[in-house]
GROMACS .gro file of C-alpha atoms in nm:
model
  235
    1UNK     CA    1   7.950   2.915   9.656
    2UNK     CA    2   8.221   3.108   9.475
    3UNK     CA    3   8.178   3.411   9.258
    4UNK     CA    4   8.410   3.469   8.963
    5UNK     CA    5   8.452   3.814   8.810
    6UNK     CA    6   8.437   3.795   8.433
    7UNK     CA    7   8.766   3.854   8.254
    8UNK     CA    8   8.635   4.166   8.081
    9UNK     CA    9   8.533   4.313   8.415
   10UNK     CA   10   8.876   4.238   8.562
   11UNK     CA   11   9.044   4.420   8.275
   12UNK     CA   12   8.809   4.712   8.316
   13UNK     CA   13   8.889   4.741   8.688
   14UNK     CA   14   9.262   4.713   8.622
   15UNK     CA   15   9.240   4.988   8.361
   16UNK     CA   16   9.056   5.210   8.606
   17UNK     CA   17   9.321   5.151   8.871
   18UNK     CA   18   9.598   5.237   8.627
   19UNK     CA   19   9.413   5.549   8.512
   20UNK     CA   20   9.356   5.652   8.873
   21UNK     CA   21   9.729   5.616   8.947
   22UNK     CA   22   9.824   5.808   8.633
   23UNK     CA   23   9.566   6.076   8.711
   24UNK     CA   24   9.693   6.110   9.066
   25UNK     CA   25  10.050   6.143   8.944
   26UNK     CA   26   9.945   6.408   8.692
   27UNK     CA   27   9.767   6.605   8.963
   28UNK     CA   28  10.083   6.600   9.177
   29UNK     CA   29  10.297   6.711   8.882
   30UNK     CA   30  10.054   6.992   8.796
   31UNK     CA   31  10.047   7.113   9.157
   32UNK     CA   32  10.427   7.112   9.172
   33UNK     CA   33  10.449   7.307   8.845
   34UNK     CA   34  10.192   7.557   8.968
   35UNK     CA   35  10.391   7.597   9.288
   36UNK     CA   36  10.709   7.670   9.095
   37UNK     CA   37  10.524   7.915   8.868
   38UNK     CA   38  10.370   8.095   9.165
   39UNK     CA   39  10.705   8.119   9.339
   40UNK     CA   40  10.867   8.254   9.022
   41UNK     CA   41  10.599   8.514   8.950
   42UNK     CA   42  10.500   8.631   9.298
   43UNK     CA   43  10.615   8.974   9.404
   44UNK     CA   44  10.907   8.960   9.643
   45UNK     CA   45  10.854   9.213   9.919
   46UNK     CA   46  11.136   9.450  10.014
   47UNK     CA   47  11.365   9.351  10.300
   48UNK     CA   48  11.369   9.528  10.633
   49UNK     CA   49  11.603   9.823  10.579
   50UNK     CA   50  11.764   9.824  10.922
   51UNK     CA   51  11.764   9.449  10.994
   52UNK     CA   52  11.908   9.319  10.666
   53UNK     CA   53  12.276   9.318  10.559
   54UNK     CA   54  12.341   9.624  10.345
   55UNK     CA   55  12.446   9.425  10.038
   56UNK     CA   56  12.121   9.223  10.049
   57UNK     CA   57  11.922   9.544  10.089
   58UNK     CA   58  12.092   9.699   9.788
   59UNK     CA   59  12.042   9.375   9.599
   60UNK     CA   60  11.667   9.428   9.612
   61UNK     CA   61  11.715   9.745   9.408
   62UNK     CA   62  11.852   9.535   9.122
   63UNK     CA   63  11.528   9.332   9.093
   64UNK     CA   64  11.229   9.405   8.870
   65UNK     CA   65  11.010   9.342   9.173
   66UNK     CA   66  11.115   9.679   9.313
   67UNK     CA   67  10.951   9.872   9.029
   68UNK     CA   68  10.627   9.675   9.079
   69UNK     CA   69  10.578   9.813   9.430
   70UNK     CA   70  10.335  10.103   9.480
   71UNK     CA   71  10.504  10.440   9.437
   72UNK     CA   72  10.463  10.540   9.802
   73UNK     CA   73  10.628  10.216   9.914
   74UNK     CA   74  10.923  10.267   9.678
   75UNK     CA   75  10.973  10.624   9.797
   76UNK     CA   76  10.959  10.512  10.160
   77UNK     CA   77  11.215  10.238  10.086
   78UNK     CA   78  11.454  10.492   9.932
   79UNK     CA   79  11.411  10.736  10.221
   80UNK     CA   80  11.483  10.464  10.476
   81UNK     CA   81  11.779  10.344  10.270
   82UNK     CA   82  11.920  10.698  10.259
   83UNK     CA   83  11.876  10.718  10.636
   84UNK     CA   84  12.069  10.394  10.678
   85UNK     CA   85  12.347  10.522  10.452
   86UNK     CA   86  12.399  10.810  10.691
   87UNK     CA   87  12.441  10.565  10.982
   88UNK     CA   88  12.661  10.300  10.818
   89UNK     CA   89  12.937  10.140  11.020
   90UNK     CA   90  13.280  10.098  10.864
   91UNK     CA   91  13.232   9.728  10.789
   92UNK     CA   92  12.894   9.802  10.628
   93UNK     CA   93  13.049  10.074  10.414
   94UNK     CA   94  13.305   9.823  10.290
   95UNK     CA   95  13.031   9.569  10.212
   96UNK     CA   96  12.832   9.832  10.025
   97UNK     CA   97  13.134   9.941   9.822
   98UNK     CA   98  13.213   9.580   9.732
   99UNK     CA   99  12.854   9.517   9.626
  100UNK     CA  100  12.831   9.828   9.409
  101UNK     CA  101  13.166   9.749   9.249
  102UNK     CA  102  13.034   9.407   9.152
  103UNK     CA  103  12.705   9.525   9.003
  104UNK     CA  104  12.731   9.504   8.626
  105UNK     CA  105  12.538   9.416   8.312
  106UNK     CA  106  12.162   9.356   8.347
  107UNK     CA  107  12.168   9.407   8.724
  108UNK     CA  108  12.324   9.752   8.686
  109UNK     CA  109  12.076   9.843   8.413
  110UNK     CA  110  11.784   9.728   8.628
  111UNK     CA  111  11.913   9.930   8.924
  112UNK     CA  112  11.931  10.242   8.709
  113UNK     CA  113  11.588  10.177   8.557
  114UNK     CA  114  11.430  10.123   8.899
  115UNK     CA  115  11.554  10.459   9.022
  116UNK     CA  116  11.447  10.638   8.703
  117UNK     CA  117  11.106  10.471   8.723
  118UNK     CA  118  11.042  10.641   9.056
  119UNK     CA  119  11.092  10.981   8.893
  120UNK     CA  120  10.871  10.882   8.601
  121UNK     CA  121  10.590  10.757   8.824
  122UNK     CA  122  10.605  11.072   9.038
  123UNK     CA  123  10.549  11.276   8.721
  124UNK     CA  124  10.284  11.043   8.580
  125UNK     CA  125  10.091  11.045   8.907
  126UNK     CA  126  10.112  11.423   8.936
  127UNK     CA  127  10.021  11.486   8.571
  128UNK     CA  128   9.730  11.242   8.575
  129UNK     CA  129   9.579  11.398   8.887
  130UNK     CA  130   9.640  11.748   8.753
  131UNK     CA  131   9.463  11.683   8.423
  132UNK     CA  132   9.151  11.561   8.605
  133UNK     CA  133   9.116  11.881   8.808
  134UNK     CA  134   8.906  12.181   8.722
  135UNK     CA  135   9.122  12.474   8.599
  136UNK     CA  136   9.036  12.673   8.912
  137UNK     CA  137   9.201  12.408   9.133
  138UNK     CA  138   9.518  12.348   8.933
  139UNK     CA  139   9.737  12.625   9.075
  140UNK     CA  140   9.675  12.507   9.431
  141UNK     CA  141   9.756  12.150   9.328
  142UNK     CA  142  10.087  12.258   9.173
  143UNK     CA  143  10.185  12.440   9.493
  144UNK     CA  144  10.102  12.138   9.709
  145UNK     CA  145  10.269  11.892   9.472
  146UNK     CA  146  10.597  12.078   9.435
  147UNK     CA  147  10.625  12.145   9.810
  148UNK     CA  148  10.558  11.779   9.891
  149UNK     CA  149  10.836  11.656   9.665
  150UNK     CA  150  11.077  11.927   9.773
  151UNK     CA  151  11.030  11.813  10.133
  152UNK     CA  152  11.086  11.454  10.022
  153UNK     CA  153  11.408  11.554   9.845
  154UNK     CA  154  11.530  11.727  10.160
  155UNK     CA  155  11.464  11.416  10.369
  156UNK     CA  156  11.651  11.201  10.118
  157UNK     CA  157  11.957  11.426  10.098
  158UNK     CA  158  11.990  11.555  10.456
  159UNK     CA  159  11.757  11.341  10.666
  160UNK     CA  160  11.540  11.635  10.768
  161UNK     CA  161  11.327  11.912  10.625
  162UNK     CA  162  11.446  12.271  10.615
  163UNK     CA  163  11.262  12.508  10.846
  164UNK     CA  164  11.075  12.704  10.582
  165UNK     CA  165  10.711  12.792  10.547
  166UNK     CA  166  10.528  12.686  10.233
  167UNK     CA  167  10.524  13.047  10.119
  168UNK     CA  168  10.901  13.081  10.169
  169UNK     CA  169  10.959  12.765   9.971
  170UNK     CA  170  10.745  12.880   9.681
  171UNK     CA  171  10.909  13.224   9.680
  172UNK     CA  172  11.256  13.064   9.669
  173UNK     CA  173  11.155  12.836   9.382
  174UNK     CA  174  11.000  13.131   9.198
  175UNK     CA  175  11.323  13.329   9.229
  176UNK     CA  176  11.528  13.029   9.117
  177UNK     CA  177  11.293  12.973   8.823
  178UNK     CA  178  11.334  13.332   8.711
  179UNK     CA  179  11.712  13.302   8.728
  180UNK     CA  180  11.690  12.985   8.522
  181UNK     CA  181  11.483  13.156   8.256
  182UNK     CA  182  11.713  13.456   8.245
  183UNK     CA  183  12.014  13.229   8.196
  184UNK     CA  184  11.848  12.998   7.944
  185UNK     CA  185  11.752  12.732   8.193
  186UNK     CA  186  12.102  12.677   8.332
  187UNK     CA  187  12.096  12.627   8.709
  188UNK     CA  188  12.359  12.866   8.840
  189UNK     CA  189  12.388  13.130   9.105
  190UNK     CA  190  12.237  13.132   9.451
  191UNK     CA  191  11.967  12.926   9.612
  192UNK     CA  192  11.985  12.614   9.822
  193UNK     CA  193  12.038  12.266   9.683
  194UNK     CA  194  11.671  12.181   9.716
  195UNK     CA  195  11.558  12.509   9.558
  196UNK     CA  196  11.773  12.424   9.257
  197UNK     CA  197  11.668  12.060   9.266
  198UNK     CA  198  11.300  12.145   9.260
  199UNK     CA  199  11.351  12.356   8.950
  200UNK     CA  200  11.602  12.124   8.784
  201UNK     CA  201  11.375  11.823   8.834
  202UNK     CA  202  11.134  11.979   8.587
  203UNK     CA  203  11.395  11.933   8.312
  204UNK     CA  204  11.520  11.592   8.425
  205UNK     CA  205  11.246  11.380   8.273
  206UNK     CA  206  11.303  11.483   7.913
  207UNK     CA  207  11.659  11.355   7.893
  208UNK     CA  208  11.629  11.056   8.124
  209UNK     CA  209  11.281  10.906   8.131
  210UNK     CA  210  11.076  11.045   7.843
  211UNK     CA  211  11.160  10.743   7.629
  212UNK     CA  212  11.002  10.502   7.879
  213UNK     CA  213  10.671  10.692   7.883
  214UNK     CA  214  10.373  10.625   7.659
  215UNK     CA  215  10.265  10.898   7.414
  216UNK     CA  216   9.968  10.975   7.640
  217UNK     CA  217  10.194  11.006   7.945
  218UNK     CA  218  10.439  11.224   7.753
  219UNK     CA  219  10.161  11.461   7.649
  220UNK     CA  220  10.022  11.490   8.001
  221UNK     CA  221  10.365  11.534   8.161
  222UNK     CA  222  10.468  11.799   7.907
  223UNK     CA  223  10.150  11.998   7.974
  224UNK     CA  224  10.187  11.953   8.349
  225UNK     CA  225  10.552  12.060   8.363
  226UNK     CA  226  10.490  12.359   8.138
  227UNK     CA  227  10.219  12.473   8.378
  228UNK     CA  228  10.444  12.405   8.678
  229UNK     CA  229  10.718  12.624   8.528
  230UNK     CA  230  10.469  12.899   8.454
  231UNK     CA  231  10.325  12.878   8.805
  232UNK     CA  232  10.666  12.888   8.973
  233UNK     CA  233  10.779  13.194   8.779
  234UNK     CA  234  10.455  13.393   8.770
  235UNK     CA  235  10.287  13.318   9.103
   0.00000   0.00000   0.00000
């Protein structure tokens, strides 16, 4: 006994098979597109500073991904990069010079913006924390904050911290701040590089990074830096 599937049923089954094939193909296409989108939008992690060719390491600084890293990770990257600069071999120095000579246009602008963004985020982080503190705790925060970043500057420029106590550091910055005020804010005269840098950093943001800050950030940073100046001079 034979069983014949009605014509309408055959057409229905054929349509379902075709739809299943089309649906399967669409799923594959969607997955591929999602994979490309994920690969394009995912955050590229920084390369290993000491195990990556110097031009590739510097190349990471020209990417927007760098500015998306947490502030502490960006600062650590720059400190390690500065340490590697001090230990470059002659062939690495040549590769670095060639890379920097070839950086132009959007890549150069992104490199500059990434470095400026570190300074901005240092100020934003400090100002935000400062504004949340009770007035009685703000002077101590300023002392701790300015010493922390002075030590960081020393590590970046010389590879080590100067042998000064916290009190000696604050006294040196106070003296430098008074000289700056007496000479209309111009950094001249004595004092070490980092004493001057700690004071000069307070003026850096206005000319370089203020425009990239929101009105709220600008207000908080202005208040914070005014109080830092006052604290350094009058402590």
